[in-house]
Short mmCIF file of C-alpha atoms in Angstrom, two decimals:
data_model
loop_
_atom_site.label_atom_id
_atom_site.label_comp_id
_atom_site.label_asym_id
_atom_site.label_seq_id
_atom_site.Cartn_x
_atom_site.Cartn_y
_atom_site.Cartn_z
CA MET A 1 123.77 62.88 126.08
CA VAL A 2 123.14 65.79 128.66
CA ARG A 3 125.54 63.96 130.83
CA TYR A 4 128.14 63.90 128.48
CA LEU A 5 127.58 67.59 127.18
CA TYR A 6 128.14 68.44 130.63
CA THR A 7 131.51 66.57 131.49
CA LEU A 8 132.35 67.43 127.30
CA SER A 9 132.04 71.64 129.20
CA LEU A 10 134.01 71.00 132.04
CA ARG A 11 136.86 69.52 129.52
CA LEU A 12 136.40 72.58 127.69
CA TYR A 13 136.84 74.98 131.23
CA ARG A 14 139.99 72.47 131.68
CA MET A 15 141.62 73.68 128.07
CA LEU A 16 140.14 77.50 128.64
CA ILE A 17 141.96 78.16 131.94
CA GLY A 18 144.95 76.71 130.43
CA LEU A 19 145.49 79.35 127.58
CA SER A 20 144.78 81.69 130.56
CA ARG A 21 147.08 81.10 132.85
CA PRO A 22 149.72 84.20 131.03
CA PHE A 23 147.42 86.33 131.46
CA SER A 24 145.18 85.63 134.65
CA GLU A 25 146.98 84.49 137.94
CA LYS A 26 143.76 82.49 139.28
CA ALA A 27 144.11 80.55 136.66
CA ARG A 28 147.51 79.74 137.55
CA HIS A 29 146.58 79.08 141.13
CA TRP A 30 143.78 76.73 140.09
CA THR A 31 146.47 75.03 137.43
CA ASN A 32 149.01 74.67 139.48
CA GLY A 33 146.99 73.57 142.58
CA ARG A 34 145.98 70.25 140.67
CA ARG A 35 149.18 69.95 139.36
CA ASP A 36 150.30 67.69 142.15
CA LEU A 37 146.86 67.13 143.60
CA TRP A 38 146.94 63.20 143.56
CA SER A 39 150.09 62.43 144.92
CA GLN A 40 149.97 64.97 147.78
CA LEU A 41 145.94 62.92 148.58
CA GLU A 42 147.74 59.73 148.49
CA LYS A 43 150.36 60.88 151.66
CA HIS A 44 147.36 61.00 154.10
CA GLU A 45 146.03 57.98 155.61
CA PHE A 46 142.63 58.17 155.33
CA ASP A 47 140.16 56.99 157.98
CA ARG A 48 136.54 57.41 156.11
CA PRO A 49 136.45 60.69 156.16
CA VAL A 50 133.79 63.45 156.44
CA TRP A 51 133.99 64.72 152.75
CA ILE A 52 133.18 68.66 153.10
CA HIS A 53 133.29 70.68 150.26
CA CYS A 54 133.45 74.36 149.49
CA SER A 55 133.30 76.10 146.18
CA SER A 56 134.86 79.22 147.19
CA LEU A 57 135.61 81.72 150.68
CA GLY A 58 132.17 82.53 151.05
CA GLU A 59 130.50 78.77 150.72
CA PHE A 60 133.32 77.89 153.16
CA GLU A 61 131.99 80.18 155.77
CA GLN A 62 128.33 78.27 155.18
CA GLY A 63 130.20 75.09 156.00
CA ARG A 64 132.54 76.52 158.73
CA PRO A 65 129.83 76.09 161.94
CA LEU A 66 129.27 72.61 160.23
CA ILE A 67 133.21 71.86 160.25
CA GLU A 68 133.06 72.12 163.73
CA ALA A 69 130.35 71.44 165.30
CA ILE A 70 131.74 67.76 163.66
CA LYS A 71 135.01 68.48 165.64
CA ASN A 72 133.24 69.20 168.67
CA HIS A 73 130.75 66.58 168.76
CA ALA A 74 133.42 63.82 167.69
CA PRO A 75 137.30 65.17 167.72
CA ARG A 76 138.30 62.40 166.24
CA GLN A 77 136.16 62.19 162.98
CA GLN A 78 138.51 62.56 160.00
CA VAL A 79 137.30 65.55 157.62
CA LEU A 80 138.10 66.55 154.23
CA LEU A 81 137.97 69.84 153.29
CA THR A 82 137.71 69.92 149.59
CA PHE A 83 137.97 74.07 147.03
CA PHE A 84 137.58 74.76 143.70
CA SER A 85 138.73 77.62 143.41
CA PRO A 86 141.98 79.30 144.65
CA SER A 87 140.07 82.42 146.12
CA GLY A 88 138.94 79.52 148.99
CA TYR A 89 141.85 77.18 148.96
CA LEU A 90 144.37 79.79 149.45
CA ILE A 91 142.96 81.70 151.81
CA ARG A 92 142.03 78.53 154.71
CA LYS A 93 144.72 76.14 153.47
CA ASN A 94 145.65 75.80 157.31
CA TYR A 95 142.41 76.16 158.64
CA GLY A 96 142.80 74.17 162.05
CA HIS A 97 139.45 72.07 162.13
CA ALA A 98 140.21 69.53 158.74
CA ASP A 99 142.28 67.37 158.61
CA VAL A 100 142.82 67.15 154.64
CA ILE A 101 142.94 70.15 152.93
CA SER A 102 142.25 69.95 149.16
CA TYR A 103 141.35 71.38 145.88
CA LEU A 104 139.07 68.97 144.08
CA PRO A 105 139.91 67.42 141.00
CA LEU A 106 138.32 68.27 137.82
CA ASP A 107 134.59 66.32 137.99
CA THR A 108 135.44 64.04 134.83
CA PRO A 109 133.96 60.72 135.26
CA ALA A 110 137.40 58.99 135.78
CA ASN A 111 139.04 62.03 138.51
CA ALA A 112 135.56 61.08 140.41
CA ARG A 113 136.92 57.35 140.49
CA LYS A 114 139.92 57.79 141.30
CA PHE A 115 139.05 61.15 143.89
CA LEU A 116 136.67 58.18 145.28
CA LYS A 117 138.80 54.92 145.72
CA THR A 118 141.70 57.70 147.18
CA VAL A 119 139.65 59.25 149.89
CA ASN A 120 137.07 56.77 150.53
CA PRO A 121 134.49 58.76 152.26
CA SER A 122 132.32 57.66 155.61
CA LEU A 123 129.97 61.44 154.12
CA ALA A 124 129.79 63.96 151.29
CA LEU A 125 128.47 67.16 152.55
CA PHE A 126 128.51 69.52 149.14
CA VAL A 127 128.04 73.12 150.33
CA LYS A 128 125.57 75.86 148.76
CA TYR A 129 125.30 74.91 145.41
CA ASP A 130 128.02 73.31 143.48
CA PHE A 131 126.88 70.76 142.00
CA TRP A 132 129.54 68.24 140.29
CA PHE A 133 127.41 65.64 138.97
CA ASN A 134 130.06 62.67 138.51
CA HIS A 135 131.22 62.98 141.81
CA MET A 136 127.39 62.03 143.12
CA GLN A 137 127.15 59.62 140.99
CA VAL A 138 130.09 57.59 141.98
CA LEU A 139 129.19 58.41 145.51
CA SER A 140 125.57 56.99 144.60
CA ALA A 141 127.15 54.16 142.83
CA ARG A 142 129.14 53.46 146.34
CA GLU A 143 126.93 53.57 148.30
CA ILE A 144 128.63 56.77 150.59
CA PRO A 145 125.36 58.72 151.57
CA PHE A 146 125.80 62.24 150.03
CA VAL A 147 124.09 66.07 151.46
CA TYR A 148 123.40 69.39 150.53
CA VAL A 149 123.59 72.40 152.95
CA SER A 150 122.35 75.79 152.84
CA LEU A 151 121.24 74.86 149.45
CA ILE A 152 119.21 78.19 147.57
CA MET A 153 118.01 77.71 143.83
CA GLN A 154 117.31 80.99 141.82
CA PRO A 155 113.69 80.68 140.19
CA GLY A 156 114.25 79.47 136.40
CA HIS A 157 117.81 77.40 137.98
CA PHE A 158 119.13 75.67 135.23
CA LEU A 159 118.63 72.56 136.59
CA LEU A 160 115.26 72.89 137.01
CA ARG A 161 114.71 73.06 133.49
CA PRO A 162 113.32 69.97 131.59
CA VAL A 163 116.11 69.03 129.14
CA MET A 164 118.75 69.23 132.30
CA ARG A 165 116.07 66.38 134.06
CA PRO A 166 119.23 63.51 133.53
CA LEU A 167 120.81 66.17 135.83
CA LEU A 168 118.61 66.68 138.19
CA HIS A 169 117.88 62.31 139.05
CA ILE A 170 121.74 62.86 140.02
CA LEU A 171 121.07 65.64 142.30
CA ALA A 172 117.29 63.61 143.87
CA ARG A 173 120.27 60.26 145.03
CA ALA A 174 121.19 62.59 147.56
CA GLN A 175 120.61 60.72 151.13
CA HIS A 176 119.07 64.48 152.44
CA LEU A 177 118.91 68.26 151.17
CA PHE A 178 118.78 71.05 153.10
CA THR A 179 117.75 74.95 152.27
CA GLN A 180 118.19 78.42 152.91
CA ASP A 181 114.33 78.76 152.43
CA GLN A 182 111.09 77.29 151.28
CA ALA A 183 110.53 78.58 147.53
CA THR A 184 113.53 76.38 146.77
CA CYS A 185 112.08 73.48 149.07
CA ASP A 186 108.81 73.14 147.55
CA GLU A 187 110.48 73.87 144.17
CA LEU A 188 112.11 70.78 144.50
CA LYS A 189 109.18 69.01 145.82
CA LYS A 190 107.47 70.00 142.81
CA HIS A 191 109.96 68.15 140.82
CA GLY A 192 109.91 65.28 143.13
CA ILE A 193 112.10 65.34 146.02
CA SER A 194 111.25 64.96 149.10
CA GLN A 195 114.14 64.49 151.03
CA VAL A 196 114.12 68.75 151.74
CA THR A 197 114.09 70.62 154.62
CA VAL A 198 114.42 74.07 155.59
CA ALA A 199 117.42 74.83 157.49
CA GLY A 200 118.58 78.25 157.17
CA ASP A 201 121.78 79.86 155.97
CA ASN A 202 124.99 78.08 158.05
CA ARG A 203 126.91 81.53 156.98
CA ILE A 204 123.96 83.67 159.50
CA ASP A 205 125.47 81.21 162.79
CA ARG A 206 128.68 82.06 162.00
CA VAL A 207 128.42 85.68 161.84
CA LEU A 208 126.77 85.54 164.63
CA SER A 209 128.40 83.40 166.72
CA MET A 210 131.50 86.12 166.12
CA THR A 211 129.51 88.78 167.85
CA GLU A 212 129.60 87.47 170.96
CA LYS A 213 133.50 87.21 171.04
CA PRO A 214 134.34 90.10 169.27
CA ARG A 215 138.03 92.56 169.07
CA SER A 216 138.31 95.30 170.99
CA TYR A 217 139.06 98.85 169.43
CA PRO A 218 139.57 101.24 171.92
CA ILE A 219 140.04 104.70 169.69
CA ILE A 220 137.27 103.40 167.46
CA GLU A 221 135.22 102.72 170.13
CA SER A 222 136.05 106.25 171.63
CA LEU A 223 135.31 107.61 168.38
CA ALA A 224 132.52 105.96 167.36
CA LYS A 225 130.25 106.99 170.68
CA GLN A 226 130.73 110.99 170.14
CA ARG A 227 130.22 110.62 166.17
CA PHE A 228 127.30 109.67 163.83
CA THR A 229 129.67 106.75 162.16
CA VAL A 230 129.12 105.26 158.51
CA ILE A 231 131.19 101.57 157.82
CA LEU A 232 131.80 100.84 154.32
CA GLY A 233 132.74 97.75 153.67
CA SER A 234 134.17 95.89 150.85
CA VAL A 235 133.90 98.58 148.27
CA TRP A 236 135.38 99.65 145.12
CA GLU A 237 135.78 102.50 143.47
CA ALA A 238 132.39 102.63 141.48
CA ASP A 239 130.72 102.57 144.73
CA MET A 240 133.14 105.93 145.76
CA GLU A 241 131.67 107.53 142.92
CA VAL A 242 128.50 106.85 144.70
CA VAL A 243 129.04 107.50 148.42
CA ALA A 244 132.10 109.91 148.13
CA PRO A 245 129.91 113.40 147.81
CA TYR A 246 127.84 113.25 150.68
CA LEU A 247 131.53 112.03 152.94
CA ASN A 248 133.26 115.06 151.15
CA ASP A 249 130.01 117.58 152.08
CA HIS A 250 130.10 115.70 155.54
CA LEU A 251 133.56 115.79 157.04
CA ASP A 252 132.91 117.62 159.81
CA GLN A 253 133.56 116.42 163.98
CA ASP A 254 129.59 114.97 164.49
CA HIS A 255 130.55 112.59 161.35
CA GLN A 256 133.33 108.65 161.51
CA TYR A 257 133.80 107.28 158.56
CA LEU A 258 135.64 103.50 157.94
CA ILE A 259 136.47 102.54 154.91
CA ALA A 260 138.04 99.06 153.65
CA SER A 261 138.81 98.63 150.05
CA HIS A 262 137.45 95.49 148.45
CA GLU A 263 141.51 95.09 147.53
CA VAL A 264 144.21 96.43 150.63
CA ASP A 265 147.58 96.85 148.02
CA ASP A 266 148.79 100.22 148.30
CA LYS A 267 147.06 101.15 144.70
CA ALA A 268 143.79 100.10 145.45
CA LEU A 269 143.57 102.21 149.04
CA LEU A 270 145.39 105.00 146.88
CA LYS A 271 142.83 105.14 144.43
CA ILE A 272 140.14 104.81 147.34
CA GLU A 273 142.19 107.88 148.60
CA GLY A 274 142.07 109.91 145.43
CA PHE A 275 137.81 110.14 145.96
CA LEU A 276 137.61 112.14 149.58
CA SER A 277 139.11 115.87 149.54
CA LYS A 278 141.08 114.67 153.35
CA LYS A 279 143.50 112.31 153.57
CA PRO A 280 142.42 109.71 155.41
CA VAL A 281 144.31 107.77 158.47
CA ARG A 282 145.46 104.18 158.18
CA PHE A 283 143.57 102.14 159.59
CA SER A 284 147.36 100.15 160.70
CA GLY A 285 148.79 103.47 161.05
CA LYS A 286 148.43 106.00 164.53
CA MET A 287 144.80 106.88 164.76
CA THR A 288 144.48 110.55 166.93
CA ARG A 289 141.34 111.82 168.31
CA GLU A 290 141.15 113.94 165.49
CA ASP A 291 140.79 111.31 162.55
CA ASN A 292 136.98 110.61 161.48
CA ILE A 293 138.02 109.31 158.41
CA ILE A 294 139.93 106.36 158.70
CA LEU A 295 141.00 103.80 155.81
CA ILE A 296 140.73 99.99 156.98
CA ASP A 297 144.06 98.81 155.40
CA THR A 298 144.11 95.19 157.14
CA ILE A 299 142.82 91.45 157.12
CA GLY A 300 140.55 89.95 159.51
CA ASP A 301 139.61 93.16 160.84
CA LEU A 302 136.18 94.58 159.06
CA ALA A 303 133.88 92.42 160.90
CA HIS A 304 134.50 93.06 164.31
CA LEU A 305 134.43 96.88 163.17
CA TYR A 306 131.15 96.64 162.49
CA GLN A 307 130.16 96.85 166.13
CA TYR A 308 130.89 100.71 166.13
CA ALA A 309 129.00 101.68 163.26
CA ASP A 310 125.70 102.75 163.50
CA LEU A 311 125.01 101.99 159.39
CA ALA A 312 127.04 100.27 157.05
CA TYR A 313 126.86 100.49 152.88
CA ILE A 314 128.22 97.48 151.71
CA GLY A 315 129.99 97.50 148.31
CA GLY A 316 130.30 95.37 144.66
CA GLY A 317 126.45 96.53 144.02
CA PHE A 318 128.16 98.12 141.49
CA GLY A 319 129.95 95.34 139.83
CA LYS A 320 128.76 91.05 139.34
CA GLY A 321 126.86 91.95 143.14
CA ILE A 322 127.38 92.81 146.00
CA HIS A 323 129.71 91.50 149.38
CA SER A 324 128.37 89.93 152.13
CA ILE A 325 125.87 91.81 154.45
CA LEU A 326 125.57 89.97 157.15
CA GLU A 327 128.07 90.95 159.18
CA PRO A 328 126.58 94.04 159.39
CA ALA A 329 123.42 92.45 160.14
CA ALA A 330 124.80 90.90 163.04
CA ILE A 331 125.17 93.73 164.91
CA PRO A 332 122.45 94.82 163.45
CA LEU A 333 122.66 97.51 161.22
CA PRO A 334 120.63 98.75 158.19
CA ILE A 335 122.54 98.73 155.30
CA ILE A 336 123.00 100.15 151.88
CA PHE A 337 124.57 98.52 148.86
CA GLY A 338 124.28 99.00 144.99
CA PRO A 339 121.86 97.98 142.33
CA ASN A 340 123.41 94.51 141.49
CA TYR A 341 122.18 92.60 144.29
CA HIS A 342 118.97 90.31 143.24
CA LYS A 343 120.80 87.12 143.01
CA PHE A 344 121.42 87.66 147.15
CA ARG A 345 118.17 86.50 148.81
CA GLU A 346 119.31 88.37 152.37
CA ALA A 347 119.62 91.47 150.87
CA ARG A 348 115.41 90.92 148.98
CA ASP A 349 114.23 90.24 152.04
CA LEU A 350 116.18 93.06 154.20
CA ILE A 351 114.66 95.32 151.70
CA GLN A 352 111.22 93.76 152.11
CA LYS A 353 111.25 93.94 155.49
CA GLY A 354 112.89 98.07 155.96
CA GLY A 355 116.15 96.94 157.10
CA ALA A 356 117.93 97.60 153.58
CA VAL A 357 118.40 100.25 151.02
CA SER A 358 119.57 99.61 147.86
CA VAL A 359 121.14 103.00 145.74
CA LYS A 360 122.38 104.48 142.32
CA THR A 361 123.17 107.99 142.19
CA PRO A 362 124.74 110.08 145.00
CA ALA A 363 121.32 111.88 145.18
CA ASP A 364 120.02 108.08 146.78
CA PHE A 365 123.07 107.38 149.21
CA GLU A 366 122.44 110.93 150.69
CA LYS A 367 118.40 109.78 150.49
CA ALA A 368 119.31 106.46 152.34
CA VAL A 369 121.34 107.64 154.85
CA ASN A 370 119.39 110.92 156.10
CA PHE A 371 116.07 108.50 156.04
CA PHE A 372 118.08 105.61 158.66
CA ARG A 373 119.39 109.01 160.66
CA ASP A 374 115.42 109.19 161.53
CA ALA A 375 115.33 107.70 164.43
CA GLY A 376 111.91 106.00 164.43
CA ASN A 377 113.09 104.80 161.02
CA TYR A 378 116.17 103.40 162.30
CA GLN A 379 114.88 101.68 165.23
CA ILE A 380 112.47 99.51 162.81
CA ALA A 381 114.79 99.06 161.05
CA THR A 382 117.38 97.32 163.38
CA ARG A 383 114.65 95.50 164.90
CA GLU A 384 113.76 94.34 161.73
CA VAL A 385 117.53 92.80 160.78
CA GLY A 386 117.89 91.62 164.15
CA GLU A 387 114.58 89.96 163.68
CA TYR A 388 115.79 88.72 160.59
CA MET A 389 119.34 87.03 161.22
CA ASN A 390 117.27 85.14 164.53
CA GLY A 391 114.52 84.06 162.47
CA ASN A 392 117.56 82.87 160.02
CA LYS A 393 119.76 80.49 162.13
CA GLY A 394 120.38 77.41 160.28
#
């Protein structure tokens, strides 16, 4: 009955996606991307690929080190990479280390049978927590091993409820489950799943590897050496309401701000500019040594710019949840973010260790900045962040 209701809920989800197509670009990408899915898959000659599935872009970054390790170890091994979300597929559809990149068909029993018959993988790797039970059921029936990597379950996770036991039994057929933390490992073992190992978060491996060969930005580097530099990553309007008062009060030549909007279209950038009493220079434009407030209007540079900062503020915490704090943590930097951080283990851990602070008001933000500007507090924070990152490599 539980499996039937699960499949029914997915069919309802597909219907709702279809109804929202006229109003949602993401819904249009979701349906259009799957329209020719079968004919696209059938064009390829699959040779027992390793199938790696990621829900979206964040999960891809967790699976990426594993994909690249597979290709380095066995260059001829075919790799199939699938995404559930357009935000992952559209950005990484040309990723060079995968032989075939595709959307995953909706997880119905018929789709699962057809998909696995078509691609015939030798191994399936699911990243983090995309639980597609019909695909897992067919994998098990075909005796194809499947593994979860970077798995994490928050307290009260739906799969751990008694009514969900039939679905948990399907997960229990996994060859192995590699978890991000000890708590997830303990919880699974408590429910009778013993093939579990704590292996950390593969995203940490990825961001740490990026610090080994960062891009160089000479003007930013020169300015940062002379000024206290705060980088604001992936901020929204709600974030600017909290940080802008401090920024506007400290626009002197002793301070420098690098501001990256979560969205980089001109409309979003103009909204960010509207919070500032001094017009910023655009990162893609001509910067001078007099510019101390720079608006990042490009994609792909933010992760490399953290190396020049003294302190990072990460946006999203006044919406659905904070964006990734791992890039600044890899430097390592002290980190500030908004109140909606609780579903992110690394954020909770770094607050506990003194490497991060959550804020709700402009006064909170100013207090947090002043706290980390203290040399003693700064030294402790960077040490704790660095030890946390190195201790959780996967």
